[in-house]
PDB file of C-alpha atoms in Angstrom:
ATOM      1  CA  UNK A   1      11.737  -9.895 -37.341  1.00  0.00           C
ATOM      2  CA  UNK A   2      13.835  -8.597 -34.357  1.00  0.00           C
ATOM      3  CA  UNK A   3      12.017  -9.451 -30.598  1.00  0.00           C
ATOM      4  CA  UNK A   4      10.182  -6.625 -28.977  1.00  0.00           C
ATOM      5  CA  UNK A   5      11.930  -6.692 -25.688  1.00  0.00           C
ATOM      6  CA  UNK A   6       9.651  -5.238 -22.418  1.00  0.00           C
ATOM      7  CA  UNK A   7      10.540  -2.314 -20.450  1.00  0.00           C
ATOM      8  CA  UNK A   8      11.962  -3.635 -17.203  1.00  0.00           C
ATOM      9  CA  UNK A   9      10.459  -2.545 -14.249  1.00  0.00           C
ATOM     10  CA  UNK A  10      12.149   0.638 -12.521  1.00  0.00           C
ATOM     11  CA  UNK A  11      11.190  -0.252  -9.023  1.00  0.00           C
ATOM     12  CA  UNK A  12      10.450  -3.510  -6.886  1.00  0.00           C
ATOM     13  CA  UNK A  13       7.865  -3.570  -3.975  1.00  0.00           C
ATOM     14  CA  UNK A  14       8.183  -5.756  -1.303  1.00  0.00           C
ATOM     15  CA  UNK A  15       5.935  -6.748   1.369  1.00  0.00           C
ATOM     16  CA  UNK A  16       8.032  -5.531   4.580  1.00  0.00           C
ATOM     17  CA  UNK A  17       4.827  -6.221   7.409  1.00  0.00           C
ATOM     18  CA  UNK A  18       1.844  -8.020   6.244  1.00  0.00           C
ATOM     19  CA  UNK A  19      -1.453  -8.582   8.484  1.00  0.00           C
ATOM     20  CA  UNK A  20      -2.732 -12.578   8.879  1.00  0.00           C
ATOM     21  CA  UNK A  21      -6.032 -11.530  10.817  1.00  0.00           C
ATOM     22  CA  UNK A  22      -7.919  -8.346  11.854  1.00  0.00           C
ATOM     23  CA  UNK A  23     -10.775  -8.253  14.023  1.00  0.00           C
ATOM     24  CA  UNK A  24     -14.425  -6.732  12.501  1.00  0.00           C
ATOM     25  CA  UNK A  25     -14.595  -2.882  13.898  1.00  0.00           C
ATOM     26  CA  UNK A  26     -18.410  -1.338  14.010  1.00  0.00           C
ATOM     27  CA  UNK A  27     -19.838   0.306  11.068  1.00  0.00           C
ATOM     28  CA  UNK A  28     -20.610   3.295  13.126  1.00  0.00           C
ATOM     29  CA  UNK A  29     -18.322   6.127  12.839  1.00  0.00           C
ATOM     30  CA  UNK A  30     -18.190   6.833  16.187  1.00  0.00           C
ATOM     31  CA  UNK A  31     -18.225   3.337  17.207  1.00  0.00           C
ATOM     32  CA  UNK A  32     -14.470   1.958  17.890  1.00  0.00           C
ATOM     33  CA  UNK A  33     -12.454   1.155  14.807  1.00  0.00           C
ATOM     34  CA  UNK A  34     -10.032  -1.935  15.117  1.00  0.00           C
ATOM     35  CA  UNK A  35      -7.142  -1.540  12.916  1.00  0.00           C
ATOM     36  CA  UNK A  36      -5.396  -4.438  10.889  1.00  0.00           C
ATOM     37  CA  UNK A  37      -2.886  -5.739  13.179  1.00  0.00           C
ATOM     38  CA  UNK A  38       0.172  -5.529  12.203  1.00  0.00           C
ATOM     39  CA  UNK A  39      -0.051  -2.726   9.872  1.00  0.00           C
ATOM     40  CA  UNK A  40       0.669  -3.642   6.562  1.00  0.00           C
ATOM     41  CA  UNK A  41       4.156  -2.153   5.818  1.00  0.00           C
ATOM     42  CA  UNK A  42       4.959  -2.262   2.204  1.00  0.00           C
ATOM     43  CA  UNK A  43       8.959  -0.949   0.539  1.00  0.00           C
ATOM     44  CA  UNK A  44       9.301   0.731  -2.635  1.00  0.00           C
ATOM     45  CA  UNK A  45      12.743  -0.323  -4.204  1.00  0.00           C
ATOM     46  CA  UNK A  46      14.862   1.088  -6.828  1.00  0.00           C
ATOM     47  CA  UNK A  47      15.941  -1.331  -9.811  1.00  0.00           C
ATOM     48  CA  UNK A  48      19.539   0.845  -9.746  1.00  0.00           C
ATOM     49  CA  UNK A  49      20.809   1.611  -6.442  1.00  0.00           C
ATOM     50  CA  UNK A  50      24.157   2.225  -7.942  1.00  0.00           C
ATOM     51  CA  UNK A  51      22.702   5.333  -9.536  1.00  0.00           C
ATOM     52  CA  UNK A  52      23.135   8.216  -7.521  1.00  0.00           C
ATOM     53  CA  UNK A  53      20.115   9.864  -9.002  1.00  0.00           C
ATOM     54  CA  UNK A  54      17.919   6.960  -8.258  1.00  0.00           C
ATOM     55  CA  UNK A  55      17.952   7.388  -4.347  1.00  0.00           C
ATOM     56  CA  UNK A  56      15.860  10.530  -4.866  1.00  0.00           C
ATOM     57  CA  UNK A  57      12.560   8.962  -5.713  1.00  0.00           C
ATOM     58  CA  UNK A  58      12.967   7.894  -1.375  1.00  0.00           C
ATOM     59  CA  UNK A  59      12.023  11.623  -0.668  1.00  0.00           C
ATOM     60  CA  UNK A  60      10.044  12.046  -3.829  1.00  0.00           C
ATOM     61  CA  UNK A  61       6.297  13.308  -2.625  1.00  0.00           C
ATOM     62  CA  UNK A  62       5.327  11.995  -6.228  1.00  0.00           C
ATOM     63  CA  UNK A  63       4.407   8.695  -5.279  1.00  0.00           C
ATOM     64  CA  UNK A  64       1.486   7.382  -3.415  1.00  0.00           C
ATOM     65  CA  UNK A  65      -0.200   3.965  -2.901  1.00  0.00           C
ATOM     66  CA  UNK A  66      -3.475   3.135  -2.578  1.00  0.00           C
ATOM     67  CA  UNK A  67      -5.292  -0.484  -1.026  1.00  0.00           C
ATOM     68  CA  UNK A  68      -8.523  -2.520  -2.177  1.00  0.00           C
ATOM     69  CA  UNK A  69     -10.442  -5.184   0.077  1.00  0.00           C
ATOM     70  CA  UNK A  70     -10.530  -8.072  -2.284  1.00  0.00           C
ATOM     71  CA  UNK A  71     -12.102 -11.414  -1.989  1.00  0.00           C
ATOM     72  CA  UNK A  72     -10.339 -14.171  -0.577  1.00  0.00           C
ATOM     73  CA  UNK A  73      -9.735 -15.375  -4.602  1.00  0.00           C
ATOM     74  CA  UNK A  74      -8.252 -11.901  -4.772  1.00  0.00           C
ATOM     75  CA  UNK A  75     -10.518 -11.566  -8.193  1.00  0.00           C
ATOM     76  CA  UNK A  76     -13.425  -9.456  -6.977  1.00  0.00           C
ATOM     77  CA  UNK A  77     -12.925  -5.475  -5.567  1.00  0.00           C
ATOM     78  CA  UNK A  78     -15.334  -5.818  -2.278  1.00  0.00           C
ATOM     79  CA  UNK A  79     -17.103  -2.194  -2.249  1.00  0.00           C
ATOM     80  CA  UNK A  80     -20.068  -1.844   0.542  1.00  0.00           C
ATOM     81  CA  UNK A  81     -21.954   1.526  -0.250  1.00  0.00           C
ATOM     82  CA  UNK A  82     -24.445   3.382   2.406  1.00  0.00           C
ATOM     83  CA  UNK A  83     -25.174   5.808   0.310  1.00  0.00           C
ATOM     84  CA  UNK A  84     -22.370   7.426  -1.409  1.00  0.00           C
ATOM     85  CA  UNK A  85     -19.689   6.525   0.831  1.00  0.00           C
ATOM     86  CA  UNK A  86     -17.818   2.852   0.754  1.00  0.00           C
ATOM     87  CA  UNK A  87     -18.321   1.217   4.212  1.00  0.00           C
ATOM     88  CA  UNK A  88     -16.313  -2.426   3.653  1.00  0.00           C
ATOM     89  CA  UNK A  89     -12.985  -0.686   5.035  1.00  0.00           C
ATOM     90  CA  UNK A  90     -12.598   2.115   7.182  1.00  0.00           C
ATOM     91  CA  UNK A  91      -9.409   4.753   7.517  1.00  0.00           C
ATOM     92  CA  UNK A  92      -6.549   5.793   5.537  1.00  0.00           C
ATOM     93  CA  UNK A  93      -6.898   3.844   2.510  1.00  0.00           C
ATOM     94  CA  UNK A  94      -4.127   5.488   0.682  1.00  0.00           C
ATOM     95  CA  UNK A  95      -0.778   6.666   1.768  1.00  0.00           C
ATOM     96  CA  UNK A  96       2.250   8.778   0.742  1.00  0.00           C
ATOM     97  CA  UNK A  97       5.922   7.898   0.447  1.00  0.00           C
ATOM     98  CA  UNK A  98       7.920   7.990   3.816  1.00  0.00           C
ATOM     99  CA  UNK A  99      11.606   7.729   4.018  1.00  0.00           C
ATOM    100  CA  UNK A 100      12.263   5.898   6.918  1.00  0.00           C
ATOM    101  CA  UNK A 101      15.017   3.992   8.024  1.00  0.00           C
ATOM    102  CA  UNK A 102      14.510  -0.025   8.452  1.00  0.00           C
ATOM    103  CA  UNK A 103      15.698  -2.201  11.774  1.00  0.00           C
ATOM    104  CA  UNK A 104      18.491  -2.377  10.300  1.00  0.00           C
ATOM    105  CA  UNK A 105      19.039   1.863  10.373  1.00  0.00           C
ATOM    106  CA  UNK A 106      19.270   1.457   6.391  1.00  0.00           C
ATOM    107  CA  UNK A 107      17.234   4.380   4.687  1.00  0.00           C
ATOM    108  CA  UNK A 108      14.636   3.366   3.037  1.00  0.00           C
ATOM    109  CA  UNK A 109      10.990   4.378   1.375  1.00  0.00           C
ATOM    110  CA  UNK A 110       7.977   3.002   2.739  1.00  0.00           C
ATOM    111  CA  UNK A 111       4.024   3.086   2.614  1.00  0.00           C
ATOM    112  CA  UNK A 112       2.514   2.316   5.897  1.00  0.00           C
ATOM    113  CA  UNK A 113      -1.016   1.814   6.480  1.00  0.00           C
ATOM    114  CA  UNK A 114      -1.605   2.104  10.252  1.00  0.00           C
ATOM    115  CA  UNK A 115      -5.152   2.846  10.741  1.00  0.00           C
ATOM    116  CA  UNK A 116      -6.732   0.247   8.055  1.00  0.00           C
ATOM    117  CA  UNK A 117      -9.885  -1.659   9.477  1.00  0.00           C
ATOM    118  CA  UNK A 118     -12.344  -4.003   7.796  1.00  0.00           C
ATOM    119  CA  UNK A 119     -15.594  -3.806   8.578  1.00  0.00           C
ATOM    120  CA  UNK A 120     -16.994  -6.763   7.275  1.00  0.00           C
ATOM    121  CA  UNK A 121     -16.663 -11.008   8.316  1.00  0.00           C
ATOM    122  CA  UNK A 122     -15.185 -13.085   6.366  1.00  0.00           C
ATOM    123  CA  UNK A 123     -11.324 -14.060   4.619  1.00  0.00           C
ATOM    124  CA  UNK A 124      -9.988 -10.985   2.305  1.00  0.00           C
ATOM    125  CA  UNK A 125      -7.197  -9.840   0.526  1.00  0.00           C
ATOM    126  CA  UNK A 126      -5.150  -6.654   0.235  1.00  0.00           C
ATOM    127  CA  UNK A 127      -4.225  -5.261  -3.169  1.00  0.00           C
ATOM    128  CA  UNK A 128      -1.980  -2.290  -3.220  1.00  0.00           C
ATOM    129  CA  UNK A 129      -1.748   0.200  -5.917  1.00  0.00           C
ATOM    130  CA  UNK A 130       1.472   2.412  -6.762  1.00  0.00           C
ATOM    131  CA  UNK A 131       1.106   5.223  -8.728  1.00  0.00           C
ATOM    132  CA  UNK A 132       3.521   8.402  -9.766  1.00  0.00           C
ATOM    133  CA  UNK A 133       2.512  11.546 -10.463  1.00  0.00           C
ATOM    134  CA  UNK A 134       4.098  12.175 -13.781  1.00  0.00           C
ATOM    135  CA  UNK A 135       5.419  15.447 -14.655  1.00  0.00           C
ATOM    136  CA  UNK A 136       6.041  16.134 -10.900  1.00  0.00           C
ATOM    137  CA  UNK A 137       8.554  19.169  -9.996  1.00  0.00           C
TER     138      UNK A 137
END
């Protein structure tokens, strides 16, 4: 019987800024918001830069990441409710693709999440979802 090989992976993400400790922000709205400090920074990465065709998805409005407050395990999704909104995390908890150029003046695509604040005490992790929008034109 011939070995079902697995599909390899078209693109790599790499952590490019991660955040070692954030200070608690209020659970009021209007109250001040502290932000995860540094923002976490994360690059999307072709599997075949050689391709020509593959540099496109670095403009590509197609793909978008979103983040989750885990435990500090990373097993368990922390969700907070007040009613019907989540209050664990506060700001942009998703963000598009931007090409950007790195410190080194290389183009590149990123996800940056700059206004990202936990609202809770405690040790967390970050998980970070990519998704594509198949079928995009």
């Amino acid at each position: 019987m011939p070995a079902i090989s697995e599909p390899q992976p078209r693109h790599r993400l790499i952590i490019r800024q991660q955040p070692e400790r954030s200070r608690v922000g209020s659970v009021s709205e209007k109250m001040d918001r502290r932000p995860i400090d540094p923002p976490p920074v994360i690059q999307l990465v072709e599997h075949n830069p050689l391709d020509p065709l593959s540099q496109q998805y670095t403009i590509s409005p197609a793909y978008f990441m979103q983040v989750q407050l885990l435990d500090a395990s990373g097993e368990n999704v922390i969700l907070q409710l007040k009613g019907h909104k989540a209050t664990a995390m506060a700001g942009s908890m998703v963000s598009p693709l931007h090409p950007l150029r790195d410190t080194s003046s290389v183009h590149g695509a990123y996800f940056v999440f700059s206004d990202l604040s936990v609202r809770m005490e405690g040790s967390f992790r970050l998980r970070f979802d990519l998704f594509e929008i198949a079928g995009y034109v």
